[in-house]
Amino acid sequence: MYVAPDSSSTFAEIAQIHPGFAIPRANYKPEKVWDEVRQSGFEKIRIRPYLTFPLDSRWIYYSEHPHLLDRHSPEFAKSKDENEFLITVPEPRKVSEASPLYSSTLVGLHVHERGSVVFPREIVSDDLLAHREANIAEPAWRVLRDHFDLAGERSDDDARAFVGKLFRVAFAILHAPTYQAEHKSALSSDWAHLPIPKDAKLLEKLCDAGEQVSRLLDANRDARDAIEAVLTPERAKRLGQLRRKDGKPVTADDLKVTVTYWGGGKGKWIPRPFSDEELPDATAGDIWGERTGDLFLNDEAHFAHVPETVWLYQLGGYPVLKKWLGYRQADRHEAKPLSDEERRWLRQMIQRIAALQALSPSLDALYQDVVADSFTAAELNVRK
């Protein structure tokens, strides 16, 4: 109804049905925008997924109207299709904001609490042909192209593929706990400075690890194969099993989130020791903490075996599981229980976070290897 061009509704009627659209904001005059937007009518193709918070993808009616959506990012509108994005912030206020996020869809302004900056793998040039080119500085591309025996210009396949590899190097390095610890002070006052290895074999190892990280972060793609590759199928299967305290089968009515996770609510994670079969693999060390726990939706239903570090895990400045559950509390969700899709997704979030944490030792090892022989800013002809 809001965008129906032949609707006989008045703006006052629209405001009653959709009050959120009727609130004036900076550069947004509700009635004027409504009148302009509905001239184009509803287009199903505009319903698109977008990343709202870490591991939380939703749907949006995407319009490029300058005063409804996208008014501050026309460049994003040009580059949004068939692309992928590294999402980060300069000068993060929280430690968890220093680790980048990944998306291949539209991205909200506050995937990071502070406000996100989105780097596309490819950009659309401003020339008359409006061709796509790799998002890399020309001087750096020339150095890297020659060093790794690549060919072509930034608009060619080699350059676009190589920037995809650099994205994965960034995910591998910037999610390494040792990198974050060693650069904590610098990260709080500047962009992350990414070491790029000179050794081609090491570059490929970093790309493989970064691909695992990006798959685990991608909220719009199933990651079961990536989870099982990191954790093994058996270990992944034990994480986040949905149960009732009394042992009875879980029904749809059990999926209402009545525990308070929103805002200052503490939620309900009940700690307990690991059982013998739940203990993490020896290679993961104490990466999941000293205990696991059960994460409750209500007084009965809970996801069993959610390690402490998984429950406490933060990304983008947010406690990931608590944030997701808070938006799906029954009292904020029209009293609806979680859908089957949401139930499955919550469990996979638990598994994804556990797998990200289990990757930490290997990411730390790769980081130590790359700092031994990487390009300097001067060698790449870029400013520090």
CSV table of C-alpha atoms in Angstrom, one decimal, residues 64-312:
chain,number,residue,atom,x,y,z
A,64,GLU,CA,17.6,4.5,-4.4
A,65,HIS,CA,15.4,7.4,-3.8
A,66,PRO,CA,17.8,10.0,-2.4
A,67,HIS,CA,15.7,10.8,0.7
A,68,LEU,CA,14.4,7.3,1.7
A,69,LEU,CA,17.4,5.0,1.5
A,70,ASP,CA,20.9,5.3,0.3
A,71,ARG,CA,21.0,9.1,0.5
A,72,HIS,CA,24.6,9.1,1.8
A,73,SER,CA,26.0,6.2,-0.4
A,74,PRO,CA,25.3,6.5,-4.1
A,75,GLU,CA,28.6,4.7,-4.7
A,76,PHE,CA,27.2,1.6,-2.9
A,77,ALA,CA,24.1,1.7,-5.2
A,78,LYS,CA,26.4,1.4,-8.2
A,79,SER,CA,28.5,-1.4,-6.8
A,80,LYS,CA,25.9,-3.5,-4.8
A,81,ASP,CA,25.3,-6.3,-7.3
A,82,GLU,CA,27.5,-9.4,-7.9
A,83,ASN,CA,30.1,-8.1,-5.5
A,84,GLU,CA,31.4,-8.8,-2.0
A,85,PHE,CA,32.2,-6.4,0.8
A,86,LEU,CA,34.7,-6.1,3.6
A,87,ILE,CA,33.0,-4.2,6.5
A,88,THR,CA,35.1,-2.4,9.1
A,89,VAL,CA,35.6,0.8,11.0
A,90,PRO,CA,38.5,3.2,11.6
A,91,GLU,CA,39.5,3.8,15.2
A,92,PRO,CA,37.2,1.2,16.8
A,93,ARG,CA,35.9,2.1,20.2
A,94,LYS,CA,35.6,-1.6,21.2
A,95,VAL,CA,38.0,-4.4,20.7
A,96,SER,CA,35.4,-6.5,18.8
A,97,GLU,CA,34.9,-3.7,16.3
A,98,ALA,CA,38.5,-4.2,15.0
A,99,SER,CA,37.6,-7.5,13.3
A,100,PRO,CA,36.1,-7.1,9.8
A,101,LEU,CA,32.8,-8.5,8.8
A,102,TYR,CA,31.8,-10.0,5.4
A,103,SER,CA,28.8,-9.7,3.1
A,104,SER,CA,27.8,-10.2,-0.5
A,105,THR,CA,24.5,-8.3,0.0
A,106,LEU,CA,23.4,-4.9,1.1
A,107,VAL,CA,24.8,-3.7,4.4
A,108,GLY,CA,23.3,-1.6,7.1
A,109,LEU,CA,24.9,1.5,8.5
A,110,HIS,CA,25.4,0.0,12.0
A,111,VAL,CA,26.6,-3.6,11.5
A,112,HIS,CA,29.3,-2.2,13.7
A,113,GLU,CA,28.0,-0.3,16.7
A,114,ARG,CA,30.1,2.7,15.9
A,115,GLY,CA,28.9,2.8,12.3
A,116,SER,CA,30.3,0.8,9.5
A,117,VAL,CA,32.5,1.5,6.4
A,118,VAL,CA,32.0,-0.8,3.5
A,119,PHE,CA,34.8,-1.7,1.1
A,120,PRO,CA,33.7,-3.4,-2.2
A,121,ARG,CA,35.9,-5.9,-4.0
A,122,GLU,CA,35.0,-4.2,-7.3
A,123,ILE,CA,33.9,-0.6,-8.0
A,124,VAL,CA,32.2,0.9,-11.0
A,125,SER,CA,34.4,3.4,-12.8
A,126,ASP,CA,33.2,7.0,-13.5
A,127,ASP,CA,34.1,6.9,-17.2
A,128,LEU,CA,31.5,6.7,-20.0
A,129,LEU,CA,31.7,2.9,-20.2
A,130,ALA,CA,31.1,2.5,-16.4
A,131,HIS,CA,33.1,-0.7,-16.4
A,132,ARG,CA,33.9,-2.6,-13.2
A,133,GLU,CA,37.5,-2.5,-11.8
A,134,ALA,CA,39.3,-4.0,-8.9
A,135,ASN,CA,39.2,-1.8,-5.8
A,136,ILE,CA,43.0,-1.3,-5.4
A,137,ALA,CA,45.3,1.6,-5.9
A,138,GLU,CA,47.0,1.6,-9.3
A,139,PRO,CA,50.6,1.9,-7.9
A,140,ALA,CA,50.0,-1.1,-5.6
A,141,TRP,CA,48.4,-3.1,-8.3
A,142,ARG,CA,51.4,-2.7,-10.6
A,143,VAL,CA,53.8,-3.8,-7.9
A,144,LEU,CA,51.7,-6.8,-6.9
A,145,ARG,CA,50.9,-7.7,-10.5
A,146,ASP,CA,54.6,-7.9,-11.5
A,147,HIS,CA,55.6,-9.7,-8.3
A,148,PHE,CA,53.0,-12.5,-8.6
A,149,ASP,CA,53.3,-12.8,-12.4
A,150,LEU,CA,49.7,-11.5,-13.1
A,151,ALA,CA,48.5,-9.6,-16.1
A,152,GLY,CA,46.3,-6.8,-17.2
A,153,GLU,CA,44.7,-3.6,-15.8
A,154,ARG,CA,42.5,-3.1,-12.8
A,155,SER,CA,39.4,-3.8,-15.0
A,156,ASP,CA,40.7,-7.2,-16.0
A,157,ASP,CA,40.1,-10.6,-14.4
A,158,ASP,CA,43.5,-11.0,-12.7
A,159,ALA,CA,43.1,-7.8,-10.7
A,160,ARG,CA,39.5,-8.4,-9.6
A,161,ALA,CA,40.4,-12.0,-8.5
A,162,PHE,CA,43.5,-10.7,-6.7
A,163,VAL,CA,41.5,-8.2,-4.6
A,164,GLY,CA,39.3,-11.1,-3.6
A,165,LYS,CA,42.4,-12.8,-2.4
A,166,LEU,CA,43.5,-9.7,-0.5
A,167,PHE,CA,40.1,-9.6,1.2
A,168,ARG,CA,40.7,-13.2,2.4
A,169,VAL,CA,44.2,-12.3,3.6
A,170,ALA,CA,42.5,-9.5,5.6
A,171,PHE,CA,39.9,-11.8,7.2
A,172,ALA,CA,42.6,-14.3,8.1
A,173,ILE,CA,45.0,-11.7,9.6
A,174,LEU,CA,42.5,-9.4,11.3
A,175,HIS,CA,40.7,-12.3,13.0
A,176,ALA,CA,44.0,-13.6,14.4
A,177,PRO,CA,44.0,-12.9,18.2
A,178,THR,CA,47.7,-12.3,18.2
A,179,TYR,CA,47.4,-9.6,15.6
A,180,GLN,CA,44.6,-7.9,17.5
A,181,ALA,CA,46.6,-8.1,20.8
A,182,GLU,CA,49.9,-6.7,19.3
A,183,HIS,CA,48.1,-3.9,17.4
A,184,LYS,CA,45.5,-3.0,20.0
A,185,SER,CA,46.8,0.6,20.6
A,186,ALA,CA,47.3,1.3,16.9
A,187,LEU,CA,43.9,-0.1,15.9
A,188,SER,CA,42.2,2.3,18.3
A,189,SER,CA,43.6,5.3,16.5
A,190,ASP,CA,43.9,4.3,12.8
A,191,TRP,CA,42.8,1.9,10.1
A,192,ALA,CA,44.3,-1.6,10.3
A,193,HIS,CA,47.6,-1.9,8.5
A,194,LEU,CA,47.5,-5.2,6.7
A,195,PRO,CA,50.7,-7.2,6.0
A,196,ILE,CA,50.7,-8.7,2.5
A,197,PRO,CA,53.1,-11.7,2.1
A,198,LYS,CA,55.7,-11.8,-0.6
A,199,ASP,CA,55.6,-15.6,-0.8
A,200,ALA,CA,53.0,-16.9,-3.2
A,201,LYS,CA,52.5,-20.2,-1.3
A,202,LEU,CA,51.9,-18.3,2.0
A,203,LEU,CA,49.5,-16.0,0.2
A,204,GLU,CA,47.4,-19.1,-0.9
A,205,LYS,CA,47.4,-20.5,2.6
A,206,LEU,CA,46.2,-17.2,4.0
A,207,CYS,CA,43.5,-17.1,1.2
A,208,ASP,CA,42.3,-20.5,2.2
A,209,ALA,CA,42.1,-19.6,5.9
A,210,GLY,CA,40.4,-16.3,5.0
A,211,GLU,CA,37.9,-18.1,2.9
A,212,GLN,CA,37.0,-20.2,5.9
A,213,VAL,CA,36.6,-17.1,8.0
A,214,SER,CA,34.5,-15.3,5.4
A,215,ARG,CA,32.2,-18.4,5.0
A,216,LEU,CA,31.6,-18.5,8.7
A,217,LEU,CA,30.8,-14.7,8.7
A,218,ASP,CA,28.5,-14.8,5.7
A,219,ALA,CA,25.0,-14.5,7.0
A,220,ASN,CA,23.5,-15.2,3.6
A,221,ARG,CA,25.0,-18.6,2.8
A,222,ASP,CA,24.9,-21.9,4.6
A,223,ALA,CA,28.2,-22.7,6.3
A,224,ARG,CA,27.7,-26.3,7.4
A,225,ASP,CA,30.6,-27.6,5.3
A,226,ALA,CA,32.9,-24.9,6.6
A,227,ILE,CA,31.8,-25.6,10.2
A,228,GLU,CA,32.4,-29.3,9.8
A,229,ALA,CA,35.8,-28.7,8.1
A,230,VAL,CA,37.0,-26.8,11.2
A,231,LEU,CA,35.3,-28.7,14.0
A,232,THR,CA,34.6,-32.2,12.5
A,233,PRO,CA,31.0,-33.3,11.9
A,234,GLU,CA,30.8,-35.1,15.3
A,235,ARG,CA,32.0,-32.1,17.3
A,236,ALA,CA,29.7,-29.7,15.4
A,237,LYS,CA,26.7,-32.0,15.9
A,238,ARG,CA,27.0,-31.8,19.7
A,239,LEU,CA,26.9,-28.0,19.8
A,240,GLY,CA,23.6,-26.2,20.4
A,241,GLN,CA,21.2,-29.2,20.4
A,242,LEU,CA,17.7,-27.9,21.2
A,243,ARG,CA,16.2,-29.7,24.3
A,244,ARG,CA,13.6,-29.3,27.0
A,245,LYS,CA,14.6,-29.6,30.7
A,246,ASP,CA,12.1,-32.4,31.3
A,247,GLY,CA,13.3,-34.4,28.3
A,248,LYS,CA,10.1,-34.2,26.4
A,249,PRO,CA,10.1,-33.5,22.6
A,250,VAL,CA,10.4,-29.8,21.7
A,251,THR,CA,7.3,-28.3,20.0
A,252,ALA,CA,6.6,-25.1,18.2
A,253,ASP,CA,5.2,-23.6,21.3
A,254,ASP,CA,8.5,-24.1,23.1
A,255,LEU,CA,10.2,-21.7,20.6
A,256,LYS,CA,8.9,-18.5,22.1
A,257,VAL,CA,11.7,-16.3,23.5
A,258,THR,CA,10.4,-15.2,26.8
A,259,VAL,CA,13.8,-14.7,28.5
A,260,THR,CA,14.8,-11.1,28.4
A,261,TYR,CA,17.8,-10.6,26.1
A,262,TRP,CA,16.9,-7.1,24.9
A,263,GLY,CA,19.0,-4.1,26.0
A,264,GLY,CA,20.2,-4.5,29.6
A,265,GLY,CA,18.6,-7.9,30.0
A,266,LYS,CA,21.1,-10.5,31.0
A,267,GLY,CA,19.5,-13.4,29.2
A,268,LYS,CA,19.7,-16.9,30.6
A,269,TRP,CA,22.9,-18.9,30.0
A,270,ILE,CA,23.4,-21.5,32.7
A,271,PRO,CA,27.0,-22.7,33.1
A,272,ARG,CA,28.0,-26.3,33.6
A,273,PRO,CA,31.2,-28.4,33.1
A,274,PHE,CA,31.9,-30.0,29.7
A,275,SER,CA,30.9,-33.6,29.5
A,276,ASP,CA,33.6,-35.9,28.2
A,277,GLU,CA,32.1,-35.9,24.7
A,278,GLU,CA,31.7,-32.1,24.7
A,279,LEU,CA,35.3,-31.3,25.5
A,280,PRO,CA,37.0,-29.3,22.7
A,281,ASP,CA,39.6,-30.9,20.5
A,282,ALA,CA,43.1,-30.8,22.0
A,283,THR,CA,44.3,-28.6,19.1
A,284,ALA,CA,41.9,-25.9,20.2
A,285,GLY,CA,43.4,-25.6,23.6
A,286,ASP,CA,41.2,-23.6,26.0
A,287,ILE,CA,39.7,-21.6,23.2
A,288,TRP,CA,36.1,-22.4,24.4
A,289,GLY,CA,36.9,-21.5,28.0
A,290,GLU,CA,36.7,-23.8,31.1
A,291,ARG,CA,33.0,-24.6,30.9
A,292,THR,CA,30.1,-24.8,28.6
A,293,GLY,CA,26.4,-24.0,29.4
A,294,ASP,CA,22.8,-24.1,28.2
A,295,LEU,CA,21.2,-21.1,26.5
A,296,PHE,CA,17.5,-20.8,27.4
A,297,LEU,CA,14.7,-19.4,25.2
A,298,ASN,CA,12.2,-19.8,28.1
A,299,ASP,CA,11.8,-21.8,31.3
A,300,GLU,CA,12.0,-25.1,29.5
A,301,ALA,CA,13.5,-25.0,26.0
A,302,HIS,CA,17.2,-24.4,25.7
A,303,PHE,CA,20.2,-24.9,23.3
A,304,ALA,CA,22.5,-27.3,25.1
A,305,HIS,CA,26.3,-27.1,25.0
A,306,VAL,CA,27.0,-23.5,24.2
A,307,PRO,CA,30.6,-22.9,25.4
A,308,GLU,CA,31.2,-19.9,27.6
A,309,THR,CA,33.3,-18.1,25.0
A,310,VAL,CA,30.7,-18.6,22.4
A,311,TRP,CA,28.0,-17.1,24.6
A,312,LEU,CA,30.2,-14.1,25.4
